[in-house]
mmCIF file with all atom_site columns, C-alpha atoms in Angstrom:
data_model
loop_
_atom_site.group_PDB
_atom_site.id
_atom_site.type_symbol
_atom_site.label_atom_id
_atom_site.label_alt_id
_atom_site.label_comp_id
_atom_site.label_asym_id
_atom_site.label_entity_id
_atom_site.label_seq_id
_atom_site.pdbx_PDB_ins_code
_atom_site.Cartn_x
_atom_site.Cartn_y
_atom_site.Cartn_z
_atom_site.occupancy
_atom_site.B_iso_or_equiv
_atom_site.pdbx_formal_charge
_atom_site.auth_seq_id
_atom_site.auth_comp_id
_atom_site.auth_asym_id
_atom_site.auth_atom_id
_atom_site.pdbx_PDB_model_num
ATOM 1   C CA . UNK A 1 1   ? -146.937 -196.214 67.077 1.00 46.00 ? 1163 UNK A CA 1
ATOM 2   C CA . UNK A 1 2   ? -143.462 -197.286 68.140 1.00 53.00 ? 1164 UNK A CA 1
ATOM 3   C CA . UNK A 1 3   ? -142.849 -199.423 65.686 1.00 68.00 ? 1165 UNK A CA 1
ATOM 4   C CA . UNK A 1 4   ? -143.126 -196.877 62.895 1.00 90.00 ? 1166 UNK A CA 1
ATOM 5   C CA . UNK A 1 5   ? -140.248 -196.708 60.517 1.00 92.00 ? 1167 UNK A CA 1
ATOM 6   C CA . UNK A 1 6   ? -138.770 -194.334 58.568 1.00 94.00 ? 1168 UNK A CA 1
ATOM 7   C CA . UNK A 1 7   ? -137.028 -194.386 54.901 1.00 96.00 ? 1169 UNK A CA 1
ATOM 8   C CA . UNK A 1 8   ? -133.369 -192.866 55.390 1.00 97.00 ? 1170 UNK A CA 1
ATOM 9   C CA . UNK A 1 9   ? -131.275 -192.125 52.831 1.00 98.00 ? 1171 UNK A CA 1
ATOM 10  C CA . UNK A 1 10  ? -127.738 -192.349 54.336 1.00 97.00 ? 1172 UNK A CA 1
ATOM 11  C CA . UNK A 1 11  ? -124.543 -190.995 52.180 1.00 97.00 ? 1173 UNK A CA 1
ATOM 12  C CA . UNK A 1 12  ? -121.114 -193.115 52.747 1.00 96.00 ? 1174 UNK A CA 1
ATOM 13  C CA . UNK A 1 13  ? -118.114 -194.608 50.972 1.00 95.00 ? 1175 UNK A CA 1
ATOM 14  C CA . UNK A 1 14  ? -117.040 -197.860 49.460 1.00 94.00 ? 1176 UNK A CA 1
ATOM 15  C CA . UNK A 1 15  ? -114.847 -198.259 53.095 1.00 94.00 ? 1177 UNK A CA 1
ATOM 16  C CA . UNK A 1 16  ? -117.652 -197.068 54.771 1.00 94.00 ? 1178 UNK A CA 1
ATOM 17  C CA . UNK A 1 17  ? -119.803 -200.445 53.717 1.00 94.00 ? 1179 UNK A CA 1
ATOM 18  C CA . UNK A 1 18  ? -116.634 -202.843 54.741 1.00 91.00 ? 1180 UNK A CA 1
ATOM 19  C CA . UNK A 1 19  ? -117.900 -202.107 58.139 1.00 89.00 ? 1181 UNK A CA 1
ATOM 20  C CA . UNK A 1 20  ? -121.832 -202.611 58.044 1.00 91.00 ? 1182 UNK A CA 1
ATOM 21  C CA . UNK A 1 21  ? -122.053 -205.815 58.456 1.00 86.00 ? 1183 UNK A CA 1
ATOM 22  C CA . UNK A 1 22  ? -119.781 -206.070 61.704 1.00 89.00 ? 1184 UNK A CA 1
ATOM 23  C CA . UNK A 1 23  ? -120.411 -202.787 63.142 1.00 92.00 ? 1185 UNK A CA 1
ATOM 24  C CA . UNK A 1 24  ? -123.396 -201.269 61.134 1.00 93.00 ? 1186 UNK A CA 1
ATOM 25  C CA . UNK A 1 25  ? -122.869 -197.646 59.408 1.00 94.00 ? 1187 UNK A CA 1
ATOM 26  C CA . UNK A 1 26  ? -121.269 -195.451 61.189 1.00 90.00 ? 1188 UNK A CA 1
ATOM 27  C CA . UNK A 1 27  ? -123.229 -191.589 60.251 1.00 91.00 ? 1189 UNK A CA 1
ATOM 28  C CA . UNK A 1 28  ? -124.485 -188.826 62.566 1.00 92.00 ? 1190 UNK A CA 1
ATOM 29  C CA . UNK A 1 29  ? -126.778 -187.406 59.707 1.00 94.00 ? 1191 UNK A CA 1
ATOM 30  C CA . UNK A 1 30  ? -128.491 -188.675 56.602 1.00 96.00 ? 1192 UNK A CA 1
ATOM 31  C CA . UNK A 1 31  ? -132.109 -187.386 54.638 1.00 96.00 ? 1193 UNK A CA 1
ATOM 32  C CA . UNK A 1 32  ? -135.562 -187.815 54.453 1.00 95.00 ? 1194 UNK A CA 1
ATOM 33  C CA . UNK A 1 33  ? -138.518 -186.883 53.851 1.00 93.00 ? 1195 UNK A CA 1
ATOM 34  C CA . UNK A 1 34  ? -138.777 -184.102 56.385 1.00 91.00 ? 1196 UNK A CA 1
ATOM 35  C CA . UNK A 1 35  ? -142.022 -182.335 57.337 1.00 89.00 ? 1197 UNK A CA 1
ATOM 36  C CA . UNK A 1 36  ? -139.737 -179.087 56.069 1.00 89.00 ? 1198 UNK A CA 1
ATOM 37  C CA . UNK A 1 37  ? -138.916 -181.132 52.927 1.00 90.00 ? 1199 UNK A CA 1
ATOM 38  C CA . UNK A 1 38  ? -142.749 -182.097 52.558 1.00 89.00 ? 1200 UNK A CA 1
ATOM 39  C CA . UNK A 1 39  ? -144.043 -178.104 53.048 1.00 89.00 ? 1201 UNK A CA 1
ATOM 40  C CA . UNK A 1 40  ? -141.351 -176.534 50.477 1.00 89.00 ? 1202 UNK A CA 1
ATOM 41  C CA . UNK A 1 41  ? -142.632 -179.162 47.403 1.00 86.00 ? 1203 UNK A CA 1
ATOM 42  C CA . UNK A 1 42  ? -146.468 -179.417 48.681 1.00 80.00 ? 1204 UNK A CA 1
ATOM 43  C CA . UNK A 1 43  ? -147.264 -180.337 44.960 1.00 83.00 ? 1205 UNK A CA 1
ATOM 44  C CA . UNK A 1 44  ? -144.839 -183.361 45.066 1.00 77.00 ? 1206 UNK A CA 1
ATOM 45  C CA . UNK A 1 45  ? -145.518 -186.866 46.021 1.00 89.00 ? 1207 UNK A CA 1
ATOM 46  C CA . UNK A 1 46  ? -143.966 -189.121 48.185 1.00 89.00 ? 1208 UNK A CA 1
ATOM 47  C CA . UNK A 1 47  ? -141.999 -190.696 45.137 1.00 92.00 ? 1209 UNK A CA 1
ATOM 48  C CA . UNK A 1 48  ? -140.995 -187.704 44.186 1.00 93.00 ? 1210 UNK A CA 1
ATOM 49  C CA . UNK A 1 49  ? -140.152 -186.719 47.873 1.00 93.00 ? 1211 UNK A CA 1
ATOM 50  C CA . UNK A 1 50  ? -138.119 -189.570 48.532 1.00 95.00 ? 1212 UNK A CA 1
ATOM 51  C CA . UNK A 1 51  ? -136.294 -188.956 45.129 1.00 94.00 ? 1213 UNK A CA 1
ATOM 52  C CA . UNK A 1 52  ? -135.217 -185.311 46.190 1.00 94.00 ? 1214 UNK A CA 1
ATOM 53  C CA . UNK A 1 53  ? -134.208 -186.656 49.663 1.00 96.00 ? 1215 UNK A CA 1
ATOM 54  C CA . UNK A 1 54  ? -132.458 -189.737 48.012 1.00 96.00 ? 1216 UNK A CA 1
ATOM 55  C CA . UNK A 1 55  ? -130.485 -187.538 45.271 1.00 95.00 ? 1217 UNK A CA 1
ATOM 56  C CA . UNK A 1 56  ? -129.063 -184.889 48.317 1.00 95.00 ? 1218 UNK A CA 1
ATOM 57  C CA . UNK A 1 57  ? -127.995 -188.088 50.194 1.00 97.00 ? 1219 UNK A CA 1
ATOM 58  C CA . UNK A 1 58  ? -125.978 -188.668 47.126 1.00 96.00 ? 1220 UNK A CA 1
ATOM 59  C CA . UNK A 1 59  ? -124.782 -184.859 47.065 1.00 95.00 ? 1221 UNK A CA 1
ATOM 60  C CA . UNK A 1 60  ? -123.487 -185.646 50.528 1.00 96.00 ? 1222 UNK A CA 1
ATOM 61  C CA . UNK A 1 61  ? -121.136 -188.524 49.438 1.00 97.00 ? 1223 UNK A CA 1
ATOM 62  C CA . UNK A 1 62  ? -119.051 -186.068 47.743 1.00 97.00 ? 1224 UNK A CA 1
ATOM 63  C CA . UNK A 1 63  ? -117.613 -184.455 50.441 1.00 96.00 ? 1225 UNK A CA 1
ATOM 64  C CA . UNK A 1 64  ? -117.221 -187.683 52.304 1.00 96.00 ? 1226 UNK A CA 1
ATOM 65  C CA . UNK A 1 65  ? -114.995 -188.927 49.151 1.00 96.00 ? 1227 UNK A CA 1
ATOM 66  C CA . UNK A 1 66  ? -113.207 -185.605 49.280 1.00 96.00 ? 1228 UNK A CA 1
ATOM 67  C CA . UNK A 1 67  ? -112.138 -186.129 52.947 1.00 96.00 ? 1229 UNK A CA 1
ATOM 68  C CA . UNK A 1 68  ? -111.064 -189.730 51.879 1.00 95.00 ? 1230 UNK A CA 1
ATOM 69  C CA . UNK A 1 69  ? -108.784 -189.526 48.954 1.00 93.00 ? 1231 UNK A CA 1
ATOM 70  C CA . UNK A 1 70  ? -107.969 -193.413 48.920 1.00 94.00 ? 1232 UNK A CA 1
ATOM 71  C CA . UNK A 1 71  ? -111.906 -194.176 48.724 1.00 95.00 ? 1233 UNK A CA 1
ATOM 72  C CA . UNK A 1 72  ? -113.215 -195.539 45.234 1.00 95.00 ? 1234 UNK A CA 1
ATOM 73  C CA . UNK A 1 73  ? -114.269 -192.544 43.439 1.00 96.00 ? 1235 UNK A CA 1
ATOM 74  C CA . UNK A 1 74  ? -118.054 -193.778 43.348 1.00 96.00 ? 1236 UNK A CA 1
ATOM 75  C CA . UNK A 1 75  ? -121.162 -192.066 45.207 1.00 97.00 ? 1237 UNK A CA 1
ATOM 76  C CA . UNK A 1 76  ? -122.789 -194.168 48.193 1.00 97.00 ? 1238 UNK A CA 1
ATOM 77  C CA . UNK A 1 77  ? -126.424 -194.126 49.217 1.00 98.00 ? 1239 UNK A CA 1
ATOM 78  C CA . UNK A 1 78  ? -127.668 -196.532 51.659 1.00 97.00 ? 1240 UNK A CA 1
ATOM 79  C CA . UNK A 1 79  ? -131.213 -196.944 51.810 1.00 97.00 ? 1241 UNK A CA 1
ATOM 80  C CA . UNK A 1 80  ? -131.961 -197.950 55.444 1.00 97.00 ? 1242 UNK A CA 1
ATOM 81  C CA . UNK A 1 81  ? -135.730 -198.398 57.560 1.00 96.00 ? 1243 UNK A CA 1
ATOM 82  C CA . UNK A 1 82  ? -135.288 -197.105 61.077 1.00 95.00 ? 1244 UNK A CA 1
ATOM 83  C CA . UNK A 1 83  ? -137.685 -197.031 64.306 1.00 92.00 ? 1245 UNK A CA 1
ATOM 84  C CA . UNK A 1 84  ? -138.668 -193.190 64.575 1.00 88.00 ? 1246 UNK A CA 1
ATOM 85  C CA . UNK A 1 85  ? -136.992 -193.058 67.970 1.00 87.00 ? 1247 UNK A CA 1
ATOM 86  C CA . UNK A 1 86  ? -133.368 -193.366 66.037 1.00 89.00 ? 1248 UNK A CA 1
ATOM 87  C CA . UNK A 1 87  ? -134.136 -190.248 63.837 1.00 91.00 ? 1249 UNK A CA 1
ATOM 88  C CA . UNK A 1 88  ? -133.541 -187.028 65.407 1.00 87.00 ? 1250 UNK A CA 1
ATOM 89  C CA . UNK A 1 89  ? -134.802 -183.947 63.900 1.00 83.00 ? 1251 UNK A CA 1
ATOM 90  C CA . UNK A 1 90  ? -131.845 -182.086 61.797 1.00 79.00 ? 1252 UNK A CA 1
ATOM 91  C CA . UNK A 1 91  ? -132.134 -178.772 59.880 1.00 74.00 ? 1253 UNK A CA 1
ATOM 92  C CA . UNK A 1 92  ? -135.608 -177.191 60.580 1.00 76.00 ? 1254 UNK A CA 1
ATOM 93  C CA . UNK A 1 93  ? -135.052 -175.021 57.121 1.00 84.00 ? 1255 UNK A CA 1
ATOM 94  C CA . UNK A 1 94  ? -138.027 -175.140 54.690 1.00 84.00 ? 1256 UNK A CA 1
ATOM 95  C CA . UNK A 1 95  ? -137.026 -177.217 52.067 1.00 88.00 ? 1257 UNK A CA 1
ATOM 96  C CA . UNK A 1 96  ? -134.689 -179.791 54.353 1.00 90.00 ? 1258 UNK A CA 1
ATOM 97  C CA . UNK A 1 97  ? -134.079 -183.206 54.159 1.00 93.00 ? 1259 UNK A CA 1
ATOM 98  C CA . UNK A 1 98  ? -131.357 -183.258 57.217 1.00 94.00 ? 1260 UNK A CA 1
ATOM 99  C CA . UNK A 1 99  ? -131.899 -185.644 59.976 1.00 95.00 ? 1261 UNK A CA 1
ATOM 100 C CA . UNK A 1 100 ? -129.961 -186.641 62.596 1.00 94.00 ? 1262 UNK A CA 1
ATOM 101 C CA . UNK A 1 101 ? -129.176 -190.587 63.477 1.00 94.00 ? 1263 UNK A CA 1
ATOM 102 C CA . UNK A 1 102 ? -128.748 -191.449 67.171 1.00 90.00 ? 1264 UNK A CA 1
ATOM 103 C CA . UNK A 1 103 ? -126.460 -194.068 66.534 1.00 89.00 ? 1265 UNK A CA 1
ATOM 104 C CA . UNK A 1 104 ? -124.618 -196.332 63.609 1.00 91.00 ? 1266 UNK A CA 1
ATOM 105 C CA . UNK A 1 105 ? -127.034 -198.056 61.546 1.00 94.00 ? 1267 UNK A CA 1
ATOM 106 C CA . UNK A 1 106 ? -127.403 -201.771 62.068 1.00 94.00 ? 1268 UNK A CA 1
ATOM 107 C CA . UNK A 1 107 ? -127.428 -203.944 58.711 1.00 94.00 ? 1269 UNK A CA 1
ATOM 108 C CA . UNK A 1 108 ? -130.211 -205.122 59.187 1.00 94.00 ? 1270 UNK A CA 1
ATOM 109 C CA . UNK A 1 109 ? -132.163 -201.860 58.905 1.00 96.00 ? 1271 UNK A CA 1
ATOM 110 C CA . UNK A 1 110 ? -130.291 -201.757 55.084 1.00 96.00 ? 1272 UNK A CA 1
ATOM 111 C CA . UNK A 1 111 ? -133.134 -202.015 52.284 1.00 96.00 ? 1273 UNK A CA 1
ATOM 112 C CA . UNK A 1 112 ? -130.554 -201.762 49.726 1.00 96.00 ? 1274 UNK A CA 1
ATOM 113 C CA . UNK A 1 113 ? -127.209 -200.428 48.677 1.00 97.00 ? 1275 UNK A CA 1
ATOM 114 C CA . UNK A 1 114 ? -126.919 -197.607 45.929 1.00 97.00 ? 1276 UNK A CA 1
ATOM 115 C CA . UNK A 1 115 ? -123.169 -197.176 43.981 1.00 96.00 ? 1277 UNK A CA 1
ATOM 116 C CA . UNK A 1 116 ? -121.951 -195.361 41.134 1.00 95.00 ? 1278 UNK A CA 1
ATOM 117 C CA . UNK A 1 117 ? -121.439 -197.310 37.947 1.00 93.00 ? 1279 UNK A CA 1
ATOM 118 C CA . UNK A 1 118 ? -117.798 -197.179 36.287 1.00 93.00 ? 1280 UNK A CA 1
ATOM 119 C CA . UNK A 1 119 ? -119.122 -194.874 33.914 1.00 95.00 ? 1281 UNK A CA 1
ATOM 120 C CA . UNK A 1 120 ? -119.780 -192.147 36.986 1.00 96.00 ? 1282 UNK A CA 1
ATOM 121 C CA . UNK A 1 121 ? -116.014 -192.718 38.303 1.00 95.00 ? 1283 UNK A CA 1
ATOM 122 C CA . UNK A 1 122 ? -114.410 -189.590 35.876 1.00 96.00 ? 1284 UNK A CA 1
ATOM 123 C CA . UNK A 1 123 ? -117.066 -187.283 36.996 1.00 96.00 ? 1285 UNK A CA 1
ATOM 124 C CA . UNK A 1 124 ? -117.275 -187.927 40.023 1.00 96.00 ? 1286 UNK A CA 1
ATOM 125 C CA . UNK A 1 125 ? -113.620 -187.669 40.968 1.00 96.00 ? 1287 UNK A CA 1
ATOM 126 C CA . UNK A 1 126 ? -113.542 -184.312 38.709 1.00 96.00 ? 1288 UNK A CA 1
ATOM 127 C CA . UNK A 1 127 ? -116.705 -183.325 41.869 1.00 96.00 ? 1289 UNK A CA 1
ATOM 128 C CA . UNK A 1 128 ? -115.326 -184.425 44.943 1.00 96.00 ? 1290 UNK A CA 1
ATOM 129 C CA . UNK A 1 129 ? -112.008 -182.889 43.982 1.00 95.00 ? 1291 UNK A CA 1
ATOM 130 C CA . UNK A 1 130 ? -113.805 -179.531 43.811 1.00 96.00 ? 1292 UNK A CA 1
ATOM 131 C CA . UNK A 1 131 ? -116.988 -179.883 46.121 1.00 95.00 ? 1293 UNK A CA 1
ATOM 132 C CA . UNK A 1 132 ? -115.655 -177.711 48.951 1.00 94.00 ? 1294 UNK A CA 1
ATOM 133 C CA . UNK A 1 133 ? -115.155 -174.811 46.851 1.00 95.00 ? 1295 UNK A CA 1
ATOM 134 C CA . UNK A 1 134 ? -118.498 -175.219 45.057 1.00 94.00 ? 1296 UNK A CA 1
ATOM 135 C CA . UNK A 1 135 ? -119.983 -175.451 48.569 1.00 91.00 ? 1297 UNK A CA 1
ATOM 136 C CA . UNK A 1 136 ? -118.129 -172.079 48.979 1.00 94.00 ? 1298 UNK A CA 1
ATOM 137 C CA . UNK A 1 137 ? -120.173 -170.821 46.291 1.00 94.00 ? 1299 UNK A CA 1
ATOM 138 C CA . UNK A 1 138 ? -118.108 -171.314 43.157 1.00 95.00 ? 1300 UNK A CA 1
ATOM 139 C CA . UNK A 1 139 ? -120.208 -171.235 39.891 1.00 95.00 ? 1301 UNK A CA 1
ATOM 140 C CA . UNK A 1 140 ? -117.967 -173.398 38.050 1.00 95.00 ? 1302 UNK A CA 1
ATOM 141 C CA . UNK A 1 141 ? -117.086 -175.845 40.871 1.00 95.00 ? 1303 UNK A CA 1
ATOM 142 C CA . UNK A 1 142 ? -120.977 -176.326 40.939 1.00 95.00 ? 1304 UNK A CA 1
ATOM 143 C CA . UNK A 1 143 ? -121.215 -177.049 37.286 1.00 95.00 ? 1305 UNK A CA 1
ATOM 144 C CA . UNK A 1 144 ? -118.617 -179.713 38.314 1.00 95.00 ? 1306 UNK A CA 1
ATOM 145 C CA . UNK A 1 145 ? -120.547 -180.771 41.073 1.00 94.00 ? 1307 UNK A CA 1
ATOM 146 C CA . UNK A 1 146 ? -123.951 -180.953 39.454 1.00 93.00 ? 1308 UNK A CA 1
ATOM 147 C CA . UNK A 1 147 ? -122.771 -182.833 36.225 1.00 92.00 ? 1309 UNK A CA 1
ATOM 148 C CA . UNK A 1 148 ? -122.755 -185.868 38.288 1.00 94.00 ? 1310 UNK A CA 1
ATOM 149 C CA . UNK A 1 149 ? -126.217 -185.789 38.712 1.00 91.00 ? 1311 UNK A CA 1
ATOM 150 C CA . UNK A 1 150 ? -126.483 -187.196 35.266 1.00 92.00 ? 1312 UNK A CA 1
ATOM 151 C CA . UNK A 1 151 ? -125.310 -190.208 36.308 1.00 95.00 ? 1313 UNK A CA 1
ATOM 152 C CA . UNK A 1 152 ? -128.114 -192.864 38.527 1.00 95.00 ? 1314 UNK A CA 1
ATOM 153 C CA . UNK A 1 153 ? -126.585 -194.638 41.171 1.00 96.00 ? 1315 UNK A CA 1
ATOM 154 C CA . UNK A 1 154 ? -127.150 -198.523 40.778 1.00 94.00 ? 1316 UNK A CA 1
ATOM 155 C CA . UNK A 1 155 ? -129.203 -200.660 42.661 1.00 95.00 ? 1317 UNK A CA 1
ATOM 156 C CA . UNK A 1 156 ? -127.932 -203.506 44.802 1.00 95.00 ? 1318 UNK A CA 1
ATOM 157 C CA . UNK A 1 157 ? -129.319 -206.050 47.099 1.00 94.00 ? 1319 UNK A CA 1
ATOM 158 C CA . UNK A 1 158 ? -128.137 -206.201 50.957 1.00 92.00 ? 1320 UNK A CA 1
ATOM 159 C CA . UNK A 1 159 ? -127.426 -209.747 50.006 1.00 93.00 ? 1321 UNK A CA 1
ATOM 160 C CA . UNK A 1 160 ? -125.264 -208.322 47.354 1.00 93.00 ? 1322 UNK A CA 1
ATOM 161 C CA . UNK A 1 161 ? -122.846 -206.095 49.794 1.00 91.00 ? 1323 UNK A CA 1
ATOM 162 C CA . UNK A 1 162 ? -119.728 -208.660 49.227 1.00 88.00 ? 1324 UNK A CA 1
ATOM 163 C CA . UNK A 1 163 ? -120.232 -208.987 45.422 1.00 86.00 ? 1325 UNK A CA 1
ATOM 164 C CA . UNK A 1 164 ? -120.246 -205.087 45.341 1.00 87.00 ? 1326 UNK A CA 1
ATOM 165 C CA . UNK A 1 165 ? -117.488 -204.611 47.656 1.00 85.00 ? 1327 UNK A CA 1
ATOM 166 C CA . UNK A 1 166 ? -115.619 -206.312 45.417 1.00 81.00 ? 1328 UNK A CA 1
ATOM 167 C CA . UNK A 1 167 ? -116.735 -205.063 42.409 1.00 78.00 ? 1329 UNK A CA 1
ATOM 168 C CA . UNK A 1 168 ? -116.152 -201.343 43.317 1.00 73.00 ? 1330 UNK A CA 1
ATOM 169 C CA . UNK A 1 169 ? -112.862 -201.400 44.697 1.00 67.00 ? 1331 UNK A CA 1
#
């Protein structure tokens, strides 16, 4: 039972993936699908599950492009398989997706890279500009913030990091 992994959905940065490779992701908290996640949609399935934890990992990039103004303005998911033992529990809330990683996340847990496409670059500068105040509860920063949920993140290949890399800088 050890050797059970577990689908995390870990939000970064463009700069955040020039370092995977040499000295894996560094994050202290990422989503899943939670037993809290699982009770709040009890109707949903696990593709539907892993969607809603997937699509708040990509909430989460926001702020991390707010605190890093010279980062590519694109969104960051990285779709990682960890042992069970290097997920922590996070927020107990019902409805969570929060876990907690014990350590950086090795690239070879990585079962693929997820990036904004240039067409997601205006709105998502125009969110992470204004995420902190729509965290704070501002209606029309959150209108901001949710219109770039319009946009899917693309898929990429591990194998793919250096071609996308390049691509999104």
């Amino acid at each position: 039972m050890g050797d059970e992994l577990i689908r995390v959905y870990v939000p970064a940065t463009v700069p955040m993936l020039t370092t995977l490779r040499t000295e894996g992701l560094a994050a202290t908290e990422a989503h899943a699908v939670t037993p809290a996640l699982r009770e709040w949609y009890a109707e949903g399935d696990e593709e539907e599950l892993e969607y809603v934890a997937f699509t708040r990992a990509a909430q989460d990039a926001l702020p991390l492009l707010h605190d890093d103004p010279t980062a590519p303005r694109r969104r960051v998911v990285v779709s990682v398989d960890l042992p069970a033992g290097a997920v922590g529990r996070g927020d107990t809330e019902l409805g969570s997706s929060v876990v907690r990683l014990t350590g950086p996340v090795p690239v070879s847990a990585v079962a693929a890279l997820h990036v904004d496409g240039a067409e997601a670059v205006a709105d998502v500068t125009a969110a992470a500009e204004v995420v902190t105040t729509a965290l704070a509860g501002d209606p029309d920063a959150q209108f901001t913030v949710d219109g770039t949920e319009d946009h899917e993140l693309e898929w990429y290949a591990v194998s793919e990091l250096d071609l996308l890399l390049h691509a999104a800088t």
